[in-house]
Short mmCIF file of C-alpha atoms in Angstrom, two decimals:
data_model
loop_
_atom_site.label_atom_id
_atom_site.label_comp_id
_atom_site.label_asym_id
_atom_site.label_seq_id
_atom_site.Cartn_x
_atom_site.Cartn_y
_atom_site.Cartn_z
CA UNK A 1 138.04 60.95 102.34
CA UNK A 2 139.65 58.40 99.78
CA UNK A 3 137.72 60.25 96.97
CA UNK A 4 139.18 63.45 97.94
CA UNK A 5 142.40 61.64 98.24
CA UNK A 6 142.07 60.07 94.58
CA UNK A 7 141.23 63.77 93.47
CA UNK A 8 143.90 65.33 94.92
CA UNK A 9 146.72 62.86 93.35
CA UNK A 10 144.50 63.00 90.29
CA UNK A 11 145.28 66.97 90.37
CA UNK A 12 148.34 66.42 91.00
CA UNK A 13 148.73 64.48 88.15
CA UNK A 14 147.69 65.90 85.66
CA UNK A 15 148.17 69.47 86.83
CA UNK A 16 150.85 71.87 84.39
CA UNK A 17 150.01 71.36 81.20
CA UNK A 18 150.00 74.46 78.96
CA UNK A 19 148.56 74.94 75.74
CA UNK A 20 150.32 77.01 72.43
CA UNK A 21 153.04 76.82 70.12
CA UNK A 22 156.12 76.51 72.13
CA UNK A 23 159.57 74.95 71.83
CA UNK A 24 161.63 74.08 74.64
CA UNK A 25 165.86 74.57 74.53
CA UNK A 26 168.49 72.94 76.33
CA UNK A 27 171.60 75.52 75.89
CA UNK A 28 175.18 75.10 76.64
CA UNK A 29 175.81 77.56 79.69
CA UNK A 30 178.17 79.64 77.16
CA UNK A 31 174.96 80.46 75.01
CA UNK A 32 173.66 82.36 78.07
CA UNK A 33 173.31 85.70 76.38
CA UNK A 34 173.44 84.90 72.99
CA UNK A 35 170.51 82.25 72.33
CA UNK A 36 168.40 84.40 75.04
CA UNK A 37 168.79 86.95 72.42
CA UNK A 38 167.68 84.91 69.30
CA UNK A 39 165.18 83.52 71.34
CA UNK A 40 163.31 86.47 71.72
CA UNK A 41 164.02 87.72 67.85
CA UNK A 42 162.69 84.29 66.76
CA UNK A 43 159.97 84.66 69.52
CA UNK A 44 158.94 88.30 68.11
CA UNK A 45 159.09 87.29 64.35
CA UNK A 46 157.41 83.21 64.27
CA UNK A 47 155.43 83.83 67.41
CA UNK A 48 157.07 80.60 68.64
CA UNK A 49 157.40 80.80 72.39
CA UNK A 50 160.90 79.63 73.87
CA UNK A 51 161.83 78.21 76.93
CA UNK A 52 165.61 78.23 77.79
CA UNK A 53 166.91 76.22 79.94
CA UNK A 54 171.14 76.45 80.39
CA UNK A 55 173.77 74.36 82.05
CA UNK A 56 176.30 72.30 81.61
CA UNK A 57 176.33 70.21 77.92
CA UNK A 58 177.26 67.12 80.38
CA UNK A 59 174.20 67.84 82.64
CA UNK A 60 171.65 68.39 79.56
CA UNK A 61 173.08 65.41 77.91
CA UNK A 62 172.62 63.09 80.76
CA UNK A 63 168.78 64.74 81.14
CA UNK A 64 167.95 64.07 77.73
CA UNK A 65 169.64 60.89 77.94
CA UNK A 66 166.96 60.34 80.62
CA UNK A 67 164.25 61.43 78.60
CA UNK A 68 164.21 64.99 79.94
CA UNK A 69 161.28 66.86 77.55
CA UNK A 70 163.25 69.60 75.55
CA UNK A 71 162.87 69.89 71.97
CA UNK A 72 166.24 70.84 70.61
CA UNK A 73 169.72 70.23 72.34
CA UNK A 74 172.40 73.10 71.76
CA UNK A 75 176.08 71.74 73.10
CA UNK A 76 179.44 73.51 73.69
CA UNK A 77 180.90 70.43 71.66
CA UNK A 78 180.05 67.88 69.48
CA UNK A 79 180.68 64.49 71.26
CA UNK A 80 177.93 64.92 73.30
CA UNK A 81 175.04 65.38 70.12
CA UNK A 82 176.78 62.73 68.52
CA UNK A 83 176.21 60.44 71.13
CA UNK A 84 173.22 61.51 71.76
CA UNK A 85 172.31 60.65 68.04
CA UNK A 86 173.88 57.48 67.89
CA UNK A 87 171.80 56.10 70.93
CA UNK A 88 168.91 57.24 69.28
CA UNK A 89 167.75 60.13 72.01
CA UNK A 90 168.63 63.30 69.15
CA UNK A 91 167.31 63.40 65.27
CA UNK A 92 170.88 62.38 63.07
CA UNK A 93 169.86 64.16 60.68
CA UNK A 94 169.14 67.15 62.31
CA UNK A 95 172.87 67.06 63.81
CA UNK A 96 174.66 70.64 63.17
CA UNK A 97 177.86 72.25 64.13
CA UNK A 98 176.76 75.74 64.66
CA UNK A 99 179.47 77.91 65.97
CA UNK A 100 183.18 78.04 67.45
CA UNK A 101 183.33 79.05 70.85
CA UNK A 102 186.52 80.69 72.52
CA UNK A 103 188.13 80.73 75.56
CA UNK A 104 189.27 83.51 77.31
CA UNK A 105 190.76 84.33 80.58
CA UNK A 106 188.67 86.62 82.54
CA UNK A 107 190.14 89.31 85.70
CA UNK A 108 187.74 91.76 87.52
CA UNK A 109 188.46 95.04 86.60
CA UNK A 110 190.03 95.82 90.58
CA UNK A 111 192.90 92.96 89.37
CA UNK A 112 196.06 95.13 89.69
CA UNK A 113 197.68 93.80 86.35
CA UNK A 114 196.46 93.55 82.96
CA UNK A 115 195.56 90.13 81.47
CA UNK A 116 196.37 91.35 77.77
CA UNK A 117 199.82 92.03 78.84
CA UNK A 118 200.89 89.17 81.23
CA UNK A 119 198.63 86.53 79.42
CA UNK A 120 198.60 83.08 80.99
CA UNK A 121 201.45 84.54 83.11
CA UNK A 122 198.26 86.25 85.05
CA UNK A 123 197.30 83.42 86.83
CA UNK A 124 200.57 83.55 88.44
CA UNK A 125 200.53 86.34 90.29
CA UNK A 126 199.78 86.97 94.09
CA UNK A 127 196.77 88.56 94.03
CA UNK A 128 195.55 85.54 92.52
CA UNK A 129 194.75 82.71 94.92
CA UNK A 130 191.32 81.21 93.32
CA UNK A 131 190.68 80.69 89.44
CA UNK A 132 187.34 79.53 88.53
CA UNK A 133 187.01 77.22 85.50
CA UNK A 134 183.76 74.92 84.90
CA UNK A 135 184.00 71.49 86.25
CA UNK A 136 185.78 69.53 82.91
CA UNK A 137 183.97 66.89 83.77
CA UNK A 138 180.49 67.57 82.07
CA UNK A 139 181.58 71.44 81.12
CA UNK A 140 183.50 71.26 77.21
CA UNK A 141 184.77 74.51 78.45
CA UNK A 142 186.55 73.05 81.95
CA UNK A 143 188.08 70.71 79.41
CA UNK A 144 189.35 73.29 76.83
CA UNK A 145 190.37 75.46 80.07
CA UNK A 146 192.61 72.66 81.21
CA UNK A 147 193.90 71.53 78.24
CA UNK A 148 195.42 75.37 78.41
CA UNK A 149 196.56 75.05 81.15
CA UNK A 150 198.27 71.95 80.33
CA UNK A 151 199.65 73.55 77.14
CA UNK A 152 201.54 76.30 78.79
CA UNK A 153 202.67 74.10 81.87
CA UNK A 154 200.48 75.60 84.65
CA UNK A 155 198.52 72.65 85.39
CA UNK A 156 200.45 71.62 87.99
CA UNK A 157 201.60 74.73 89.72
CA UNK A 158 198.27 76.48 90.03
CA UNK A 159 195.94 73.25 90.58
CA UNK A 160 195.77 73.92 93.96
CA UNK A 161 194.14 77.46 92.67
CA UNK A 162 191.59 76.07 91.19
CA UNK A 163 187.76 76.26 91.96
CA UNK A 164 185.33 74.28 89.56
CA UNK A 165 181.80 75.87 88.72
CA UNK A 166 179.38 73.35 87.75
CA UNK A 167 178.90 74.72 84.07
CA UNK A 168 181.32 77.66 82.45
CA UNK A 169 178.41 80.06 83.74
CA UNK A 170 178.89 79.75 87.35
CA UNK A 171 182.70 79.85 86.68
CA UNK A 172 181.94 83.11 85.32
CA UNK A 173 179.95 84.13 88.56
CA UNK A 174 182.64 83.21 90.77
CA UNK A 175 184.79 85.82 88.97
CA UNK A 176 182.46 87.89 88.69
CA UNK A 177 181.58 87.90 92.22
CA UNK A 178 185.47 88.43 93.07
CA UNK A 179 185.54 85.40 94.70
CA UNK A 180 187.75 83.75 91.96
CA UNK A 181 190.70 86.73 90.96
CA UNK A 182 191.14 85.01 87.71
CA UNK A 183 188.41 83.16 85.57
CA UNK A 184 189.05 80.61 82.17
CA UNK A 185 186.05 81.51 80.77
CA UNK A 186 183.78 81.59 77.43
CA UNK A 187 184.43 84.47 75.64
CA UNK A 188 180.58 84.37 74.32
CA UNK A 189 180.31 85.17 78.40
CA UNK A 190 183.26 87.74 78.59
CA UNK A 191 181.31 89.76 75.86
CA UNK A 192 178.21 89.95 77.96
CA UNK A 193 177.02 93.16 78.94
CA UNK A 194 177.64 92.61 82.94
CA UNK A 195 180.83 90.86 82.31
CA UNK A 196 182.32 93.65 80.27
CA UNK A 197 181.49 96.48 82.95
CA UNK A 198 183.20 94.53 85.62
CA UNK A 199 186.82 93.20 83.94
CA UNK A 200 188.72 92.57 81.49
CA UNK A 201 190.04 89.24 79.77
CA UNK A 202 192.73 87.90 77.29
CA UNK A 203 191.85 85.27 74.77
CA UNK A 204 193.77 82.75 74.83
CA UNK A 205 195.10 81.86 71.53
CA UNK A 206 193.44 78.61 69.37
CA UNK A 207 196.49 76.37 69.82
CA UNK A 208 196.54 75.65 73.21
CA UNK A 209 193.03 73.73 73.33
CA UNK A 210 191.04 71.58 71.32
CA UNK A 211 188.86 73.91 68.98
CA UNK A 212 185.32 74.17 70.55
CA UNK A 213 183.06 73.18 67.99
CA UNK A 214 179.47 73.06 68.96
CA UNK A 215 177.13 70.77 67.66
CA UNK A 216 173.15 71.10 67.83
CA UNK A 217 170.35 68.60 66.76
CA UNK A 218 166.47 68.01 67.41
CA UNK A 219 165.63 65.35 69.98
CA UNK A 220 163.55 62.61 69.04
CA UNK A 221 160.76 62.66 71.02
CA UNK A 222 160.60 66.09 70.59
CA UNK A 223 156.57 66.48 70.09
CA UNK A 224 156.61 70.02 67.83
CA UNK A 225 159.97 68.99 65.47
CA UNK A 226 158.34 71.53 62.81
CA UNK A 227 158.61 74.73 65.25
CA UNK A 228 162.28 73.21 66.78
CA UNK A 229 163.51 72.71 63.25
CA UNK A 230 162.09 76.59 62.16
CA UNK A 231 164.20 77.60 65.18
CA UNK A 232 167.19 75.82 64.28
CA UNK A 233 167.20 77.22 60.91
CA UNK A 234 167.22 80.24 62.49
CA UNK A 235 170.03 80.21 64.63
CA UNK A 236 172.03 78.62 61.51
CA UNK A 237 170.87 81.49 59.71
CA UNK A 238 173.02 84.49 58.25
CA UNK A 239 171.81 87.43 60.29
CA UNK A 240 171.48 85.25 63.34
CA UNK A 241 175.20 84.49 62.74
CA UNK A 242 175.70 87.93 63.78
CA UNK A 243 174.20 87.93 66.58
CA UNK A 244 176.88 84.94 67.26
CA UNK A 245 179.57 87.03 65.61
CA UNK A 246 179.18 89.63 68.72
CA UNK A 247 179.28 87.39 71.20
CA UNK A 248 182.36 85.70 69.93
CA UNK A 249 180.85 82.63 68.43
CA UNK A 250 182.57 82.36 65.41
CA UNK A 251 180.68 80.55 62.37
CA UNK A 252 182.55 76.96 61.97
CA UNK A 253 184.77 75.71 58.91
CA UNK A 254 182.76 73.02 58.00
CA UNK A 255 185.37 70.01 57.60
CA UNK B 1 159.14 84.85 84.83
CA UNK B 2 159.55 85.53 88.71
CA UNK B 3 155.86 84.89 88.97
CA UNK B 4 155.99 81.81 86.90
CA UNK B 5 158.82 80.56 89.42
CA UNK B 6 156.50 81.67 92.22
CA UNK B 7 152.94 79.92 91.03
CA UNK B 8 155.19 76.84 90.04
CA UNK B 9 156.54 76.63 93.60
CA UNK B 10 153.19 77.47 95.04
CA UNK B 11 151.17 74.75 93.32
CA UNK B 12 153.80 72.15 93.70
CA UNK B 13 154.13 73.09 97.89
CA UNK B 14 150.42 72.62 97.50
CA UNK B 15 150.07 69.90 95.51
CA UNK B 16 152.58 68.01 97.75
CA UNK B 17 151.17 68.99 101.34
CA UNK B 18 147.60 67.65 100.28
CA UNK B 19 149.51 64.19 98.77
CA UNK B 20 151.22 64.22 102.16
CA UNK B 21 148.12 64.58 104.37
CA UNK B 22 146.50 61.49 102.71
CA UNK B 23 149.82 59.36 102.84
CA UNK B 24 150.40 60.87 106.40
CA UNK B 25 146.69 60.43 108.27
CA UNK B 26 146.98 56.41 107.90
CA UNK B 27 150.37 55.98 108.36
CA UNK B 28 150.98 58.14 111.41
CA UNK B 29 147.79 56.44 112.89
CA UNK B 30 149.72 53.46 112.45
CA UNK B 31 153.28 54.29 113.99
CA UNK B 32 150.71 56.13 116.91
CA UNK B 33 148.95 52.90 117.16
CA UNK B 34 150.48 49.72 116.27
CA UNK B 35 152.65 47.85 118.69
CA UNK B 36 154.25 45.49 115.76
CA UNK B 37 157.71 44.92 117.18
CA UNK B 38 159.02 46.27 113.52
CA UNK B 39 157.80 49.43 113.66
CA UNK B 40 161.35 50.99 114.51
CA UNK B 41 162.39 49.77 110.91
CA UNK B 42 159.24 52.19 108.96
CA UNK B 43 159.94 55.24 111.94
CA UNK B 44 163.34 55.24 110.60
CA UNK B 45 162.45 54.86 106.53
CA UNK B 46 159.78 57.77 106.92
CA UNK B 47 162.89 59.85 108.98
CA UNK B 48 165.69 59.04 106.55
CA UNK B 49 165.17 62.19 104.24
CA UNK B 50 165.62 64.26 107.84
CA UNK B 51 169.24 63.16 107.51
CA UNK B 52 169.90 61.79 103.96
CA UNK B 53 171.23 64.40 101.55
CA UNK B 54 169.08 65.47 98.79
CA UNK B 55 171.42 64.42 96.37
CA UNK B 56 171.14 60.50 97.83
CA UNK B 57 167.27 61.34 97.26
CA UNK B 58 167.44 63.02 93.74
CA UNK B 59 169.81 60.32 92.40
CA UNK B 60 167.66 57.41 93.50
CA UNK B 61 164.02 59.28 92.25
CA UNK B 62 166.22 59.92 89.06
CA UNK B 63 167.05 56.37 88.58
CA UNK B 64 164.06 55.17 89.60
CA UNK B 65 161.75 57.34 87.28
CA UNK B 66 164.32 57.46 84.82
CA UNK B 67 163.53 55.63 81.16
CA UNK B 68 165.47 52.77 82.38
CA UNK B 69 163.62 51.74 85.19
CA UNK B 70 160.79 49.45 85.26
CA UNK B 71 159.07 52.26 86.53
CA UNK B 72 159.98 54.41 84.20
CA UNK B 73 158.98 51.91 81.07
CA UNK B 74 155.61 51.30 82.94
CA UNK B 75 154.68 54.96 83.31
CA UNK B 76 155.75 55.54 79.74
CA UNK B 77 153.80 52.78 78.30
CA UNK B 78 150.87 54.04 80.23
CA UNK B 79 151.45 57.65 78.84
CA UNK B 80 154.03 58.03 76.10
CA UNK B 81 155.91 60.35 78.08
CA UNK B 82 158.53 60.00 81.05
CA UNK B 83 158.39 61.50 84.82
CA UNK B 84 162.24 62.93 85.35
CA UNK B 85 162.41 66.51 84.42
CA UNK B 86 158.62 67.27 84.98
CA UNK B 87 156.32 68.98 87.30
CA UNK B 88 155.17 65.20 87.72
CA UNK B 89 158.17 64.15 88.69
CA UNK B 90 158.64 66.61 90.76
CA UNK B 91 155.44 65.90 92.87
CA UNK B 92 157.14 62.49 93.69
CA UNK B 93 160.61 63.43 94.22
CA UNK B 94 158.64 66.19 97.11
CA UNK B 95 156.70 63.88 98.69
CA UNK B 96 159.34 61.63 99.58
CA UNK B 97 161.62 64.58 100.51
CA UNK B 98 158.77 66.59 102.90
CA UNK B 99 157.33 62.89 103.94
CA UNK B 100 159.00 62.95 108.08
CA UNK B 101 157.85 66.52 108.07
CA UNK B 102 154.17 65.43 107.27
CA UNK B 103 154.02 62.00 109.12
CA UNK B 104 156.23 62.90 112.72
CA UNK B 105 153.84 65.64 113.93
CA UNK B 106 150.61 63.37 113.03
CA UNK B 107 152.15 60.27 114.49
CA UNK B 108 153.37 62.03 117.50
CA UNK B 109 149.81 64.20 117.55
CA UNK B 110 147.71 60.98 117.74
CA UNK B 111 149.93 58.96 119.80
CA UNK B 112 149.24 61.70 122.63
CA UNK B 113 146.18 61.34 122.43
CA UNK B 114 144.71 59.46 125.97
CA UNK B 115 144.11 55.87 125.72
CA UNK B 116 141.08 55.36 128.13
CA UNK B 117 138.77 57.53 125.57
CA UNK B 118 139.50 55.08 122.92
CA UNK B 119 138.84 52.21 125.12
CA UNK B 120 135.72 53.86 126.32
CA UNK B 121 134.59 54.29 122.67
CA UNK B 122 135.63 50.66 121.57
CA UNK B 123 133.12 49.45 125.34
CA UNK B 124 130.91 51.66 123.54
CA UNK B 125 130.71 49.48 120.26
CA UNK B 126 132.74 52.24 118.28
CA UNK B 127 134.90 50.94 115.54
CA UNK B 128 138.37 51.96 115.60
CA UNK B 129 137.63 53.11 111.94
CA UNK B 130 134.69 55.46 113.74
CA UNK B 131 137.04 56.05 117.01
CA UNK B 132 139.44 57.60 114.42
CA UNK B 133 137.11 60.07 113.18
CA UNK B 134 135.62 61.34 116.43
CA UNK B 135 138.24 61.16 118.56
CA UNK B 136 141.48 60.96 117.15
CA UNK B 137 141.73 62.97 114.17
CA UNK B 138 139.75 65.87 116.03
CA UNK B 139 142.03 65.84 119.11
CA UNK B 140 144.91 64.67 117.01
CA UNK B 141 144.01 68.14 114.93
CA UNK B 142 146.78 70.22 115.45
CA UNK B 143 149.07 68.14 114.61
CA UNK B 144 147.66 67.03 111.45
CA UNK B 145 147.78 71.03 110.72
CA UNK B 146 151.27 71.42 111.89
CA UNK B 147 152.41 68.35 109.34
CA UNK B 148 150.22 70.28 106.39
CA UNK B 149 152.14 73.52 107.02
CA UNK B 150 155.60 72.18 107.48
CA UNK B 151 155.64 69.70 104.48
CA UNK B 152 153.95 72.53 103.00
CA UNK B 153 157.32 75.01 104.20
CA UNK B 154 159.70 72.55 103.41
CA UNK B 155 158.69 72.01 99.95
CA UNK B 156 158.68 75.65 99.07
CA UNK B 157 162.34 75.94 100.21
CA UNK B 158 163.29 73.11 98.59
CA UNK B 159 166.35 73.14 96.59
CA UNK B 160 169.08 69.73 95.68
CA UNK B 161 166.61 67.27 94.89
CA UNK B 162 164.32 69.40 92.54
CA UNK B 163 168.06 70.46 91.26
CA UNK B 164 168.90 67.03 90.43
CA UNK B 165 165.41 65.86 88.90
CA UNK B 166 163.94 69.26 87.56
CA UNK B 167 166.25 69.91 85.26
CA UNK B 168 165.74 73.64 85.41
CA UNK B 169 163.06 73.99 83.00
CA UNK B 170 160.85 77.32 83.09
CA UNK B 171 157.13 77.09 83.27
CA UNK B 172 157.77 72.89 84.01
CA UNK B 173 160.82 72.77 86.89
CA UNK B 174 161.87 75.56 87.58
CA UNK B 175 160.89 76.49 90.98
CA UNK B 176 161.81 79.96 92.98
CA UNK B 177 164.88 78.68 94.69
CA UNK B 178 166.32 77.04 91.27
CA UNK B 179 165.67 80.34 89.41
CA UNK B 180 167.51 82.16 91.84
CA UNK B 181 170.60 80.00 91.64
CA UNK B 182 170.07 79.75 87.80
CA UNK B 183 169.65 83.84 87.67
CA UNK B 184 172.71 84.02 90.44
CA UNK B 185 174.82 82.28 87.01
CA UNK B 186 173.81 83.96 84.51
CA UNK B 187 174.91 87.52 86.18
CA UNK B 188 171.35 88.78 86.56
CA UNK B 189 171.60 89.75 90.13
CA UNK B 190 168.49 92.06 90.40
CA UNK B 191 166.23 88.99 89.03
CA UNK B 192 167.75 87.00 91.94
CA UNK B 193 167.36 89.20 94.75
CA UNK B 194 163.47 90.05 94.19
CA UNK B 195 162.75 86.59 93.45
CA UNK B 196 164.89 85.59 96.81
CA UNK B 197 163.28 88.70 98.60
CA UNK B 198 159.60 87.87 97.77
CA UNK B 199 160.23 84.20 98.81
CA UNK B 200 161.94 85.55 101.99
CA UNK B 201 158.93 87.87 102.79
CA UNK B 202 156.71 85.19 102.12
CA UNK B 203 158.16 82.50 104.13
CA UNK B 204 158.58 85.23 106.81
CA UNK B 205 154.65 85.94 106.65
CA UNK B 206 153.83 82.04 106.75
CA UNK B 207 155.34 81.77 109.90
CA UNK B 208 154.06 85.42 110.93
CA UNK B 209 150.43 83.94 110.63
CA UNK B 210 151.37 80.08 112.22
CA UNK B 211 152.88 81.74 115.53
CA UNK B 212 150.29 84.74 115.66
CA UNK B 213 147.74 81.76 115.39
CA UNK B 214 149.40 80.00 118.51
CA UNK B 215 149.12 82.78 120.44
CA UNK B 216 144.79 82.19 120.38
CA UNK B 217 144.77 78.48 120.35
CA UNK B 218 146.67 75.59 122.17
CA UNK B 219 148.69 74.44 119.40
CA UNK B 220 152.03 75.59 118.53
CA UNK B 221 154.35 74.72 115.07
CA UNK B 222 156.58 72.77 117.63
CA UNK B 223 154.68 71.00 119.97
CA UNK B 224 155.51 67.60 118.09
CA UNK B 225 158.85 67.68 118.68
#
């Protein structure tokens, strides 16, 4: 019985290892539809395998932080990589700014005014009693979606509104769902195929947040750097820019 | 990657039942058995994950696996690698969570069990290490069953603390019940209802086959309680 007890934790132990080239990504939630499409491009062409794995930058930065086993870190901004490098847990070197995201405000199609039109002035109305933005305190895009709504002087009339997803993904479900009327959303998720079927959205102009630069970089212990670093030169690439381009991450001004 | 989620779940419910049997056996022998005037203090450690809430559990298995930990530092000077946001890590963070599911219905099996046979085995010359074998843990059976299939249950539908030390990783974390909240986000509704339908119909079937079982034997899922 204690043999078969030292076998079974020794299973247990050392069960779920796999064997083959394969990376694996921690993604800002906004990348959601994007990377999972250059993932599979880059999958088809090197023969790389990808694993995704999306949330909040905040989240993924405290994981790697905590020695969490991905090979490359994509953020929705670029304090967290920066960090991230200066402790050590990311490659410096390998630190990128990759794209611009946007922020948009998001209504389900049923909403009985049109966001284009009223602009921030949407979240005013009745029909609106919940509006979902991600929680600003690990999301970039909670933060950006305040700072708007700090910028045109809503922050403290609709607060009571508001509904926090924990990353801008699940911000975009509440909406989605119709649970939230109004959404501050990415507009890399806006542009999504099951997004655009079911509303429509306003983007809300550059000056009233921070510009959402994101920043990517290899981690250090990262044990297959070669095949994380092929798939970052990817993504930087030109025609993956495109890919980027349609989903409304726009290619960033280096400063 | 539904049946990756699904396999992934599978092995870890598995993996932690059989952990949980061999932790269970001696230590509900000892809350059956042992009349140390402490014992209240371990009945209510082993039934603190009943009531705590996963996140107390995940934060603490996070910290204490985490790179920072002594822990931590020893496991990665043993192996080079670290235990949070791995299927390893997600053994231990499962055990601890499923552990009063495992050890009550054992403890509360073997406690039942009558007295005078185990003094007339120790008149006999019996050891208590041989009494254990013949009398307890075969009377004692059921429950020892029961604790296999509900740590084995409440692993499966496990959901905050793999959350919180996972880390959502396919093929490594990411068990049924995190891909369907992780599928629920990213819009792709379909891929959450079969993956939350097959784990419904299977859960539904595991309990099918535990209270069709009852009705031809003595022992029922709730007997322990």
């Amino acid at each position: 019985m204690r043999r078969l007890g030292l076998l079974v934790i020794a299973v247990a132990i050392f069960a779920g290892h796999s064997a083959g080239q394969s990376i694996t990504v921690a993604a800002a939630a906004d990348l959601n539809f994007a990377l999972s499409e250059l993932a599979q491009e880059f999958q088809a062409a090197s023969g790389t395998k990808v694993t995704l794995s999306f949330g909040a930058s905040g989240n993924l930065f405290s994981q790697i932080q905590a020695g969490a086993p991905f090979d490359i870190f994509f953020s929705a901004d670029e304090e967290y990589p920066r960090k991230l490098a200066a402790s050590g847990a990311l490659d410096a070197a390998s630190v990128r700014t990759y794209a611009v995201g946007h922020l948009v405000l998001w209504v389900p199609t049923a909403a009985p005014f049109n966001p284009k039109q009223l602009k921030m002035d949407s979240l005013m109305q009745s029909s609106v009693t919940r509006i979902a933005l991600a929680n600003p305190q690990h999301a970039p895009y909670g933060r950006a979606a305040l700072a708007a709504l700090e910028h045109y002087g809503l922050k403290d009339i609709v607060s009571g509104k508001l509904v926090f997803g924990e990353s801008v993904s699940q911000a975009a479900q509440f909406v989605h769902s119709g649970n939230a009327q109004a959404g501050l959303i990415a507009l890399s998720l806006a542009r999504s195929p099951a997004m655009v079927s079911a509303g429509k959205y306003w983007e809300v102009p550059q000056e009233a947040y921070p510009e959402l630069r994101q920043a990517v970089g290899i981690v250090s212990r990262s044990t297959n750097k070669k095949a994380a670093q092929a798939f970052l030169d990817f993504v930087l690439s030109v025609e993956a820019a495109a890919t980027l381009q349609k989903y409304g991450l726009t290619p960033p001004v280096q400063p | 990657m539904i049946l990756q989620a699904l396999a992934l779940t599978l092995r870890l419910a598995v993996v932690v039942a059989l952990i949980l049997i061999v932790i269970a056996l001696p230590l509900g022998y000892w809350l059956a058995m042992s009349r140390s005037r402490w014992k209240f203090l371990v009945e209510s450690v082993v039934a603190l994950p009943i009531v705590l809430p996963p996140t107390v559990l995940g934060f603490y298995v996070l910290t204490a696996i985490g790179p920072l930990s002594p822990i931590g530092r020893w496991y990665h000077v043993l192996t080079g690698g670290s235990l949070a946001f791995t299927f390893r890590g997600l053994v231990i963070g499962s055990v601890l969570y499923s552990l009063p599911f495992a050890v009550q219905p054992i403890a509360a099996a073997f406690s039942s069990v009558d007295r005078t046979l185990l003094q007339a085995s120790a008149t006999l010359g019996a050891s208590s290490w041989r009494s254990f074998w013949k009398i307890i843990l075969p009377l004692g059976i059921p429950g020892v069953f029961t604790g296999l299939v509900l740590s084995f249950a409440h692993t499966l539908g496990e959901f905050g603390v793999v959350l919180m030390i996972g880390g959502n990783i396919p093929g490594a974390t990411q068990t049924a019940s995190i891909l369907i909240y992780d599928q629920v986000q990213a819009l792709n509704y379909a891929v959450a209802n079969q993956t939350a339908f097959l784990l419904l119909v299977s859960c539904f079937v595991l309990l099918a086959v535990l209270f069709g079982l009852r009705r031809h034997t003595k022992w029922s899922l709730w007997e322990w309680q």
